[in-house]
Coordinates of C-alpha atoms and ligand atoms in Angstrom, one line a residue:
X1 CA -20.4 -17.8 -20.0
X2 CA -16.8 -16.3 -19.7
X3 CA -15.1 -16.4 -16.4
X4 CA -13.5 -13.0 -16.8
X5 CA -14.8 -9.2 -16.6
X6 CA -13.2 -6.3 -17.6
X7 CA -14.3 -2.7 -16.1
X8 CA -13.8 0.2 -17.9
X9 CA -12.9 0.8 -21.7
X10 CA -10.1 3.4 -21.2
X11 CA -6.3 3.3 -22.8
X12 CA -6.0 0.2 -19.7
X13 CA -9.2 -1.6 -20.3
X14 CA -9.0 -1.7 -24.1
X15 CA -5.2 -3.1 -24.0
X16 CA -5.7 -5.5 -22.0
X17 CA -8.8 -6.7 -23.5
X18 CA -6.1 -7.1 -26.6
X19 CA -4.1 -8.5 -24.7
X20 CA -6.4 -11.0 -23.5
X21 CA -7.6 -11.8 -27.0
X22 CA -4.5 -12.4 -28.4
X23 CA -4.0 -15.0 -26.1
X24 CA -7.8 -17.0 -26.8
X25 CA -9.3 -15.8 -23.6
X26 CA -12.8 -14.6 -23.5
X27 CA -14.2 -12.2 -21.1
X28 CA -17.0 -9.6 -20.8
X29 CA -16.2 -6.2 -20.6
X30 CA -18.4 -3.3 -19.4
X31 CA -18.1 0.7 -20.2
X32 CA -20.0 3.1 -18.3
X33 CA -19.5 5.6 -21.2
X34 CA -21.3 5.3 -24.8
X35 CA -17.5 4.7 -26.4
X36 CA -13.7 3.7 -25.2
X37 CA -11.5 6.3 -24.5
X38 CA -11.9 7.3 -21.1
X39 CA -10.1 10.1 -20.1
X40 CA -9.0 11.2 -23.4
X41 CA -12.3 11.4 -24.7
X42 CA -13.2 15.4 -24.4
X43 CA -16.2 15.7 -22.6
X44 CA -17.0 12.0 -21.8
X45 CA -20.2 11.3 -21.5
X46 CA -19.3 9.3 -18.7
X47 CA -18.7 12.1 -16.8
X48 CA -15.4 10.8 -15.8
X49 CA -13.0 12.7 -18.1
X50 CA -10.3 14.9 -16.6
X51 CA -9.2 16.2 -20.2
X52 CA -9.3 20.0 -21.0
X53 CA -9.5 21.3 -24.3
X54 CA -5.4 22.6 -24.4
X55 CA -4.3 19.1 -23.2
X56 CA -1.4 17.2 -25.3
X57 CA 0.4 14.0 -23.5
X58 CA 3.8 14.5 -22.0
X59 CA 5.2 11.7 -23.4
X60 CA 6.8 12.5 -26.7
X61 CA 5.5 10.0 -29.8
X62 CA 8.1 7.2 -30.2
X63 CA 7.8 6.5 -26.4
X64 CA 4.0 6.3 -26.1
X65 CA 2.4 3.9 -29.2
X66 CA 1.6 0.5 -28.7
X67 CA 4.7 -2.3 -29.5
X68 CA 3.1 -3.3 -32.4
X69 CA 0.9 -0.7 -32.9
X70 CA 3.8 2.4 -33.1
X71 CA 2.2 6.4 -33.6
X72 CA 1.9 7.8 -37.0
X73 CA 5.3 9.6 -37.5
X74 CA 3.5 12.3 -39.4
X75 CA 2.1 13.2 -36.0
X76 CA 4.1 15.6 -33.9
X77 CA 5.8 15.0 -31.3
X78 CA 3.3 15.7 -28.6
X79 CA 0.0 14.6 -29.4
X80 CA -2.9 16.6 -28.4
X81 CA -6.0 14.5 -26.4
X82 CA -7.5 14.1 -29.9
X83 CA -4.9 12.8 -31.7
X84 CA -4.1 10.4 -29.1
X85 CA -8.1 9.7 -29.1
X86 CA -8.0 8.5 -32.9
X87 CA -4.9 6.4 -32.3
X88 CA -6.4 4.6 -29.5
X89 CA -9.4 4.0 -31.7
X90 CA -7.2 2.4 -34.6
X91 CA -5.9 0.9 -31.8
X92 CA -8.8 -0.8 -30.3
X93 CA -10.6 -1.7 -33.8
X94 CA -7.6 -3.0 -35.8
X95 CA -7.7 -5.6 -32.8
X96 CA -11.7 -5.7 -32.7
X97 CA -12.2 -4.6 -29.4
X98 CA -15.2 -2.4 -29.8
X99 CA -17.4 -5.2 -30.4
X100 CA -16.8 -6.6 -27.3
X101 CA -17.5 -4.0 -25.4
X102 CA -20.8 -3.8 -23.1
X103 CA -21.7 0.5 -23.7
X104 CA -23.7 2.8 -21.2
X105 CA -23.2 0.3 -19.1
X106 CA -21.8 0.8 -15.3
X107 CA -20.7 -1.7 -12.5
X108 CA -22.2 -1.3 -9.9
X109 CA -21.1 -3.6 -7.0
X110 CA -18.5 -5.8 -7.1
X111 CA -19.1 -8.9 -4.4
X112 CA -17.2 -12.0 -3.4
X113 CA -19.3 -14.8 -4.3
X114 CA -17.4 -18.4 -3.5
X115 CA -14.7 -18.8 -5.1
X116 CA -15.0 -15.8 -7.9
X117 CA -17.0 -12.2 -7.7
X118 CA -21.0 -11.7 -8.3
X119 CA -20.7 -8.1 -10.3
X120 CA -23.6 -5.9 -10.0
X121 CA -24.3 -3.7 -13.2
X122 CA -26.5 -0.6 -13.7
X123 CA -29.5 -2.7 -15.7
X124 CA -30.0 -4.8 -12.6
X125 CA -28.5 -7.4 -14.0
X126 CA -25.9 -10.1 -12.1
X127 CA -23.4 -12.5 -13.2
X128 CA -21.2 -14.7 -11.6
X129 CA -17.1 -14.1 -13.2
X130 CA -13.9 -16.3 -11.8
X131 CA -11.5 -13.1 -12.1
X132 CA -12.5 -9.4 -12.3
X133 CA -9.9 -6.8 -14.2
X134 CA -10.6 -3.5 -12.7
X135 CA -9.8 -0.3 -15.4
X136 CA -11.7 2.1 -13.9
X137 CA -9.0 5.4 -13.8
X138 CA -7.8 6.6 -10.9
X139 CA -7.9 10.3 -12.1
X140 CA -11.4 11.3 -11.6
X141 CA -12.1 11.9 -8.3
X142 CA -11.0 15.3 -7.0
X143 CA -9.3 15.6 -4.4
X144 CA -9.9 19.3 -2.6
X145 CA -7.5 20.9 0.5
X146 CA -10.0 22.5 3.0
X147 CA -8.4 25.6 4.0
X148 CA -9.0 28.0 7.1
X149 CA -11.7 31.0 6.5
X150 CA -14.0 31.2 3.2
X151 CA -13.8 32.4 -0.1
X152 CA -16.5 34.9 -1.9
X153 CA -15.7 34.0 -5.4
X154 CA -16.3 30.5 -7.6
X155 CA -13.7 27.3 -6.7
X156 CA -13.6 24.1 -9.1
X157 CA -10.8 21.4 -9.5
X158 CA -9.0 20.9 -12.3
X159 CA -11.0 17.8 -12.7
X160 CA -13.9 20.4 -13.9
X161 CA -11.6 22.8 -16.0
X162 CA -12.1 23.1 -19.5
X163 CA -11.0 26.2 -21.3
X164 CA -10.2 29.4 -20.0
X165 CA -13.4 31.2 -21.5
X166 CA -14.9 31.7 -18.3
X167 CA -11.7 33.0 -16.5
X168 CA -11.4 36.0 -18.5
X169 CA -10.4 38.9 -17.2
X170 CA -10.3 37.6 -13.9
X171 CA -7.8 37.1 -11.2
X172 CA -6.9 33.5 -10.6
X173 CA -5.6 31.7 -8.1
X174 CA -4.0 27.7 -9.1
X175 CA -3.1 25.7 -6.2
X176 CA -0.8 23.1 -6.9
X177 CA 2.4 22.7 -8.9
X178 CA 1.5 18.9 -10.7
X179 CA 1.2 18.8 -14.5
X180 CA -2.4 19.7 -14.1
X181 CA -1.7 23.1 -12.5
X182 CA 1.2 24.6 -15.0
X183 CA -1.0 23.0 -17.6
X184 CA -3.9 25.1 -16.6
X185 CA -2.2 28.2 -15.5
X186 CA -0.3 28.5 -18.9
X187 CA -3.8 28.0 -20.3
X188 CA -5.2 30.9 -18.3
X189 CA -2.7 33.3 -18.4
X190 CA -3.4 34.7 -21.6
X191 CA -6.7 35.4 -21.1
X192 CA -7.0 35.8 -17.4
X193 CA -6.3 39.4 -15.9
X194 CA -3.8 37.4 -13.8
X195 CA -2.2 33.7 -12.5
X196 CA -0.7 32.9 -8.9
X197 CA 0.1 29.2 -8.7
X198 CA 0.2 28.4 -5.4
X199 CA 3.1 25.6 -3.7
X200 CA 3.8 24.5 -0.7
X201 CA 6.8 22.6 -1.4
X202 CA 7.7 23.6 -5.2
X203 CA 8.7 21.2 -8.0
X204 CA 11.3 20.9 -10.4
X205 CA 10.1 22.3 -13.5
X206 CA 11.3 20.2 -16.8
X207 CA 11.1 21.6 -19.7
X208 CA 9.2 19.7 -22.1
X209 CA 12.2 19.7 -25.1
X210 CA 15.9 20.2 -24.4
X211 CA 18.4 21.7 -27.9
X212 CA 15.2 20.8 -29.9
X213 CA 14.7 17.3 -28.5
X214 CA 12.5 15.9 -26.2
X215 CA 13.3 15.5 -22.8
X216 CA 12.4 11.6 -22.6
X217 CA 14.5 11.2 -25.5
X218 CA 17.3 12.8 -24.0
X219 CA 16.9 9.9 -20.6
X220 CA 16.3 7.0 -23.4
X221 CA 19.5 8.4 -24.8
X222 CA 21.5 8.7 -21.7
X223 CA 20.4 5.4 -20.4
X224 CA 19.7 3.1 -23.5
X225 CA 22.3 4.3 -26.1
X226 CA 25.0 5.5 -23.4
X227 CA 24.5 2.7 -21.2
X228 CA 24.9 4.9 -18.3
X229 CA 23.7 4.0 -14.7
X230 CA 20.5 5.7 -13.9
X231 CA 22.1 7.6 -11.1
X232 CA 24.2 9.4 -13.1
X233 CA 21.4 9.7 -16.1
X234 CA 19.7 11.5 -12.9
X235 CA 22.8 14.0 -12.3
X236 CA 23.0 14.5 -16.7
X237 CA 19.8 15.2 -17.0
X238 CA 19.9 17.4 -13.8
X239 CA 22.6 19.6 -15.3
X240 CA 21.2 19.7 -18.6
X241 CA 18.1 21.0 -17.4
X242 CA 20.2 23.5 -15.4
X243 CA 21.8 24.5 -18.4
X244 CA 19.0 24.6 -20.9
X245 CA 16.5 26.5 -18.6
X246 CA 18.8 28.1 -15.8
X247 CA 17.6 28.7 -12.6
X248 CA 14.6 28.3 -11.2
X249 CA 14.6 30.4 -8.3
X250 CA 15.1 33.8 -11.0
X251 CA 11.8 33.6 -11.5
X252 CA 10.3 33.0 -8.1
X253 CA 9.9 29.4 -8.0
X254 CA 12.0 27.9 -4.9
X255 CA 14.0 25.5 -5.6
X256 CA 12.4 22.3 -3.6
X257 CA 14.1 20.6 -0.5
X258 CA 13.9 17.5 -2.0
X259 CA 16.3 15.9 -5.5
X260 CA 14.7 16.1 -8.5
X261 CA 14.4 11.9 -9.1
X262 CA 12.0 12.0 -5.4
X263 CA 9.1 14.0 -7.1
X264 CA 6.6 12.9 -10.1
X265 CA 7.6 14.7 -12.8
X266 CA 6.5 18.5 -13.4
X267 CA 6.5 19.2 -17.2
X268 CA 5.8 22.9 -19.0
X269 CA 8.1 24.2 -21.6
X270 CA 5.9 27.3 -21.0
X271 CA 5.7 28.1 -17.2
X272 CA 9.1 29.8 -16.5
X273 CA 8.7 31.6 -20.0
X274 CA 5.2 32.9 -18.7
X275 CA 6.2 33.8 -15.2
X276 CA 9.1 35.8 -17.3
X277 CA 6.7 37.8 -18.7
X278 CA 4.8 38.7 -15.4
X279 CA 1.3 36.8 -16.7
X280 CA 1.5 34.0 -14.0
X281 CA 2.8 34.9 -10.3
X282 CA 4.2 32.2 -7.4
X283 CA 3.1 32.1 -4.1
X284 CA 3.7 29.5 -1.5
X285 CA 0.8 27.6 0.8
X286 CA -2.4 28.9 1.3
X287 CA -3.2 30.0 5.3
X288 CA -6.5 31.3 5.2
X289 CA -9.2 32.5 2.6
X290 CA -10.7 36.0 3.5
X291 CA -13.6 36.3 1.4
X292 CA -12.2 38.3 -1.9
X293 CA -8.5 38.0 -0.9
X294 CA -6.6 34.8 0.0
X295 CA -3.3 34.7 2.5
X296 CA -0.5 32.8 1.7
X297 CA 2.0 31.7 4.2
X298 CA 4.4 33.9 3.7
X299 CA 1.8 36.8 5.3
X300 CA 1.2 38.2 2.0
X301 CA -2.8 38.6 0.9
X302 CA -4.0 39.3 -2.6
X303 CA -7.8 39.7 -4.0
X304 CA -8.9 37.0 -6.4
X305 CA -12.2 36.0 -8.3
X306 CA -11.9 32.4 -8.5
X307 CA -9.9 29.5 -7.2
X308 CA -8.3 26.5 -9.2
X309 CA -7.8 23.6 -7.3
X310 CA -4.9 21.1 -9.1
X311 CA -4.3 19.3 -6.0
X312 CA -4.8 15.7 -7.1
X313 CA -7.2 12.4 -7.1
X314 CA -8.3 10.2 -4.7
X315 CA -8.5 6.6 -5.7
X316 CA -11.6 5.3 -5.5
X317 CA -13.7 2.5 -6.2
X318 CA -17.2 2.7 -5.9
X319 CA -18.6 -0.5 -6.4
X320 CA -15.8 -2.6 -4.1
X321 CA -17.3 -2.5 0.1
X322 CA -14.5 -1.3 1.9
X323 CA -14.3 -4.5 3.6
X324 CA -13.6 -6.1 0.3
X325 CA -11.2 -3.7 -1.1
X326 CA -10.1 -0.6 0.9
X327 CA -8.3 2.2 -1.4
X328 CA -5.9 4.2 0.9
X329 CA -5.1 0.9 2.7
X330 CA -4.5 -2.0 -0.3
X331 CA -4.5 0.1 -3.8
X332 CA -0.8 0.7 -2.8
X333 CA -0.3 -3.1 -1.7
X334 CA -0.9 -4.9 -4.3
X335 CA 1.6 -7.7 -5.6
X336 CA 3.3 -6.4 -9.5
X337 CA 0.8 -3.7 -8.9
X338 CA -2.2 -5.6 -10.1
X339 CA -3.2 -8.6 -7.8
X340 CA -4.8 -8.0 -4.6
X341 CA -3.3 -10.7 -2.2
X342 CA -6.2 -11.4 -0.3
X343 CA -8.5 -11.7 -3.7
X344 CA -6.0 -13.0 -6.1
X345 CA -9.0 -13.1 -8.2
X346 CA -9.6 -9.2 -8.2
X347 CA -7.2 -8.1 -11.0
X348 CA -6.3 -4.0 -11.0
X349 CA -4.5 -2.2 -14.5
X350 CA -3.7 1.2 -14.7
X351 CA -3.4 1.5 -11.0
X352 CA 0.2 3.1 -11.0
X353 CA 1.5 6.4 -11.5
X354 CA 5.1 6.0 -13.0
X355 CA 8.1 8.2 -13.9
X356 CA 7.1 7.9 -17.7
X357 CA 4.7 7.3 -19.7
X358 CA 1.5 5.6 -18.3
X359 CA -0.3 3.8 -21.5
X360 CA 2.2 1.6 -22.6
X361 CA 3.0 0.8 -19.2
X362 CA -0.1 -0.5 -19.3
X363 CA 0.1 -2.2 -22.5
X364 CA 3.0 -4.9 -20.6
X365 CA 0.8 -4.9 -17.6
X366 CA -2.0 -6.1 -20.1
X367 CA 0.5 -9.1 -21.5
X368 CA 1.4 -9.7 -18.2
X369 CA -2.5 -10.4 -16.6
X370 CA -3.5 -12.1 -20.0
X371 CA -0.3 -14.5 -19.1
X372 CA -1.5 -15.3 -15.9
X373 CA -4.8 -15.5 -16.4
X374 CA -3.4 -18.4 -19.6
X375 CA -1.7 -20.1 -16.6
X376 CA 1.7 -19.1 -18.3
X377 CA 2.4 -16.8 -15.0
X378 CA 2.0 -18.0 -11.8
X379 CA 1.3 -16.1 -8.4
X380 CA 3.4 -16.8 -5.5
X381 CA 1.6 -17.8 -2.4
X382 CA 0.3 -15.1 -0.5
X383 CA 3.6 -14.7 1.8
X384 CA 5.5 -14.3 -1.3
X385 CA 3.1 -11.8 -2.7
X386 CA 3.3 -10.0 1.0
X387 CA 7.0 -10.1 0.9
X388 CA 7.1 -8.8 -3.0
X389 CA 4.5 -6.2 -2.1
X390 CA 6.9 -5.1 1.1
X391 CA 9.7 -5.0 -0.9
X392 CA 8.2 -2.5 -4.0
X393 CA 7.3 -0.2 -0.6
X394 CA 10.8 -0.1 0.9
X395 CA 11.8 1.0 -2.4
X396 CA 9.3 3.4 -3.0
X397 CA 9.8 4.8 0.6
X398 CA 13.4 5.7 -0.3
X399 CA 13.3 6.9 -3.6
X400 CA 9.8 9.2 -3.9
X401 CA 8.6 11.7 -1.4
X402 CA 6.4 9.7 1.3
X403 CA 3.2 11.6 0.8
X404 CA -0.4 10.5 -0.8
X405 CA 0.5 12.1 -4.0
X406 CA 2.9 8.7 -4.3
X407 CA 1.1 5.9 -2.9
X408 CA 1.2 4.7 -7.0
X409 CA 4.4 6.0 -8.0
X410 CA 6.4 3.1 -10.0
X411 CA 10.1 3.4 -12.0
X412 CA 8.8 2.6 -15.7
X413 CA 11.8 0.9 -16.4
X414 CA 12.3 -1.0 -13.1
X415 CA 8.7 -2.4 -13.3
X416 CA 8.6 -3.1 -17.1
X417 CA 12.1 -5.5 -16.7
X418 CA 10.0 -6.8 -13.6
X419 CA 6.7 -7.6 -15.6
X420 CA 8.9 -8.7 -18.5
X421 CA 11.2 -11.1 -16.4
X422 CA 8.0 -12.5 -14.6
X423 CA 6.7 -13.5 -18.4
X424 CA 10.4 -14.4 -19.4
X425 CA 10.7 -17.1 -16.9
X426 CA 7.8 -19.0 -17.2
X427 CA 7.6 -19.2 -20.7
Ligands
FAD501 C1 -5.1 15.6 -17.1 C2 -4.4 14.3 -17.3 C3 -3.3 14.2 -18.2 C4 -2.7 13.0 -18.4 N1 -1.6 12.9 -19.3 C5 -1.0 11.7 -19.5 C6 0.1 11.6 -20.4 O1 0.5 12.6 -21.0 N2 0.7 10.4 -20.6 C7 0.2 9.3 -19.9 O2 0.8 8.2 -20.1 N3 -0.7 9.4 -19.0 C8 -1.4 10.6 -18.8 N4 -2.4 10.7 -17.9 C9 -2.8 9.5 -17.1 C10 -4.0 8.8 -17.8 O3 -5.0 8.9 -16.9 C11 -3.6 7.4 -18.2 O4 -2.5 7.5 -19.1 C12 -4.6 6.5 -18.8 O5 -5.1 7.0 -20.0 C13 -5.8 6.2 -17.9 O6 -6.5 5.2 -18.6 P1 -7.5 4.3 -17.7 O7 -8.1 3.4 -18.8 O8 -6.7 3.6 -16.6 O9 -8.5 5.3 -17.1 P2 -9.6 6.2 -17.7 O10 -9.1 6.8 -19.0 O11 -10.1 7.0 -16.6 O12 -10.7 5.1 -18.2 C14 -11.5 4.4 -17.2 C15 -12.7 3.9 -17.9 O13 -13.5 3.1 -17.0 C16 -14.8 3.5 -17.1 N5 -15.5 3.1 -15.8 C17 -15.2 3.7 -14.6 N6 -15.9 3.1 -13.6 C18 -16.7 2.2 -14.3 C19 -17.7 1.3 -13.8 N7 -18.0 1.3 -12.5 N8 -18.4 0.6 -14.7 C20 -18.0 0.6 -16.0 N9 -17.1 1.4 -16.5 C21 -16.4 2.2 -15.6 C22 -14.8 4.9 -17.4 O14 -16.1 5.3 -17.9 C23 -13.6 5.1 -18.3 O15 -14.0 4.9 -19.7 C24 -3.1 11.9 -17.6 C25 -4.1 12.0 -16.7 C26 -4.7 13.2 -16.5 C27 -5.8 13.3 -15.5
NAP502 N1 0.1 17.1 -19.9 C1 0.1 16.0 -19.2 O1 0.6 15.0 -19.7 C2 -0.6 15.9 -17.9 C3 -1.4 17.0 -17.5 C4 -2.0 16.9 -16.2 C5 -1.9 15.7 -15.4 N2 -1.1 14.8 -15.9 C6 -0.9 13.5 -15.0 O2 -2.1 13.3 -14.3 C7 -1.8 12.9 -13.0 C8 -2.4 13.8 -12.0 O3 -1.8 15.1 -12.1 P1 -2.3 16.4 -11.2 O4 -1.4 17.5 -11.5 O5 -3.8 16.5 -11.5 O6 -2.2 15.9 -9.7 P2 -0.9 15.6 -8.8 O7 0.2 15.1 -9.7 O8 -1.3 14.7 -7.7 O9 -0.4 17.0 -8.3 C9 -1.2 17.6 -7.3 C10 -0.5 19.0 -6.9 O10 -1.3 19.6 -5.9 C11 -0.5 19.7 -4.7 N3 -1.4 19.5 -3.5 C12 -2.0 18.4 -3.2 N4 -2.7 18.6 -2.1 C13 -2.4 19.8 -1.7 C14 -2.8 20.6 -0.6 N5 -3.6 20.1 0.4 N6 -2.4 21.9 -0.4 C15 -1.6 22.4 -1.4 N7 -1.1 21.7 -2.5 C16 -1.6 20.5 -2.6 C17 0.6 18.7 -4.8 O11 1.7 19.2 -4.0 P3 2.7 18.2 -3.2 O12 3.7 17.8 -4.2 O13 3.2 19.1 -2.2 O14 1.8 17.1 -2.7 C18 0.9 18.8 -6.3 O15 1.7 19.9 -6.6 C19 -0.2 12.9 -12.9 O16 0.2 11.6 -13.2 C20 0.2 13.8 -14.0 O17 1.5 13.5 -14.5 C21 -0.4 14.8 -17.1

């Protein structure tokens, strides 16, 4: 019998499953879905997947492979959802994972039981583990404003989009300004009669290359090679930006209140380009829908045929009672961002949202569990995981925007040196 279950056989759950192997731990691992892949896998049967067909990672290819498992360099330099599909693949079989994987088969309750968890799966079946590693995405569950007054026409979230096939000729309204709404309107606007992307509190919009190069190269550069403080990476890359794409506000996007470092990262090389040439309009907050039009708070009203919501996820766990494991109270209090201090035994990977790339963040959170789990990493007690956990808070509380949107925002590069120096000094 192993001690240890995995759930979920996304980019998380498969590298720490490798991670786990390569240090002689067993475990069980179980996947809803008939493959691995989660979210990147087009049309999941697990009806989980938030990819649409246009979709290619932000992250630019020598920043997102595996450490020992680097990106073809014949690929370019933004993979799309496939290609980052097959590398995952090669990924997960040249360390054997797929075998060990448990297929069409969800958890379904996830119960303290003594000292360990009694985990519930969809054939009926239980069984008794010591620690459970949840990998279950945290990008599936839409989450949907409710605004004053009704609308006539069809309204999805981007969780639902696809392609723009069914958008054509049609007026659309995005709400949102996160990667999944420039993503989608760009997508639409070619085929859609017309865009509004609808903000409340704008974003900075980064361009996705800078002279040629991609814009994470240019912070690895700045920061890495030029050894400059991050503060002033911040204020390089802030004029650089400036410089490469000009301003903002010439093309109806307000500049937001807020520095550029507070926000998650908005990425589209082609947004500014396509609000250039009049195929995508801006418009701030929604006050009211009014049947065929919407109004917007700046009292202007315009008719529309469907609505786009890219306003975000909820985290959710199904199968944890809320007694057990309540998501807008401890998902954001967890110590390292993975151990739940009052289960030390329920285990969490992928549960962050950083400024960077999420996979191979994922990949040194991965090392990191497999380390504890081999004894080589020990927790605090549970005031020093409480005082850790309070700590990571305070600092997220004064460097991101304090709303929902970044209850899992983490510094890649902070939390990486943290991970690594947690590993360092026990070994
Ligand atoms: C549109 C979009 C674009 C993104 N682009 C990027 C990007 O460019 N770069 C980046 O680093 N990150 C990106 N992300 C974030 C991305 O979600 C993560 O990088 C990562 O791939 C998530 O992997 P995961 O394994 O944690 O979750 P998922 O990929 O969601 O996988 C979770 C797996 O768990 C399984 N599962 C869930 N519940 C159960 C259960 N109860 N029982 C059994 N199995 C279960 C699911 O079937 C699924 O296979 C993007 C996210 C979205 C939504
Ligand atoms: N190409 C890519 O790599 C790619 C593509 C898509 C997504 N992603 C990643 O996937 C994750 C999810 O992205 P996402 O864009 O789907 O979600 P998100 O980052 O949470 O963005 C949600 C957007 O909706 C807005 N919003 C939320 N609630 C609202 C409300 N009630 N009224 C009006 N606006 C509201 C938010 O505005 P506020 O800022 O005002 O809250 C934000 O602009 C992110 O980590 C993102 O980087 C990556």
């Amino acid at each position: 019998m192993n001690n240890i279950c995995i759930i979920g056989a996304g980019s998380s759950g498969v590298t720490v499953a490798k991670s786990l192997r390569d240090k002689g731990l067993t475990f069980d691992m179980f996947e809803k879905g008939s493959d691995i892949g989660g979210m990147w896998r087009y049309e999941n049967d697990n009806g989980q997947s938030s990819c649409y067909a246009s979709l290619h990672i932000d992250t630019s290819r020598p920043n997102l492979g595996y450490s020992d498992f680097p990106i073809d360099p014949s690929l370019p330099d933004f993979l799309s959802h496939a290609q980052f599909l097959r590398h995952l693949e090669a990924y997960a079989d040249a360390n054997h994972i797929r075998p060990l994987v448990t297929f069409n088969t969800e958890v379904t309750a996830v119960t303290p039981k003594g000292e360990g968890w009694e985990v519930t799966l969809s054939t009926g079946e239980t069984r008794d583990y010591a620690q459970v590693i949840v990998a279950n995405g945290h990008l599936s569950d839409p989450r949907t404003p409710e605004f004053a007054g009704q609308f006539d026409g069809p309204q999805t979230h981007s969780h639902h989009y696809r392609t723009a096939a069914p958008f054509e000729g049609q007026r659309v309204l995005v709400v949102g300004l996160g990667n999944s709404a420039v993503d989608i309107a760009v997508d639409l606007a070619r085929r859609a009669a017309h865009v509004t992307v609808s903000t409340r509190r704008s974003a900075w919009i980064m361009p996705k290359y800078l002279m040629g190069v991609p814009i994470d190269q240019w912070s690895g550069f700045l920061v890495r090679r030029m050894k400059l403080p991050v503060t002033w990476a911040r204020r390089v890359m802030a004029r650089l930006i400036r410089l490469g794409q000009g301003d903002q506000r010439r093309f109806g996007l307000p500049r937001p209140a807020h520095p550029m470092w507070r926000e998650h990262a908005t990425l589209s090389q082609e947004l500014l380009p396509y609000i250039g040439h009049g195929y995508i309009d801006v418009k701030p907050d929604v006050a009211e829908l009014r049947g065929g039009k919407v109004a917007f708070t700046d009292d202007s009203e315009a008719p529309y045929d469907a609505i786009i919501y890219a306003t975000g996820y909820n985290i959710t766990f199904p199968f944890l009672n809320k007694d057990v494991f309540d998501p807008g109270e401890d998902a954001g209090n967890l110590y390292r961002r993975m151990v739940s201090p009052a289960h030390p035994g329920l285990i969490f990977a992928g549960l962050v949202q950083p400024v960077g790339p999420t996979i191979p963040l994922v990949e040194t959170q991965g090392k990191w569990i497999a380390s504890l789990l081999a004894g080589e990493v020990a927790l605090p007690d549970r005031q020093g995981m409480l005082q850790e956990i309070a700590e990571h808070r305070e600092k997220q509380r004064r460097t991101y925007l304090g709303t929902a949107r970044y209850v899992l925002e983490v510094d890649y590069s902070h939390y990486t040196k943290q991970m690594k120096g947690d590993m360092a000094r026990q070994a």
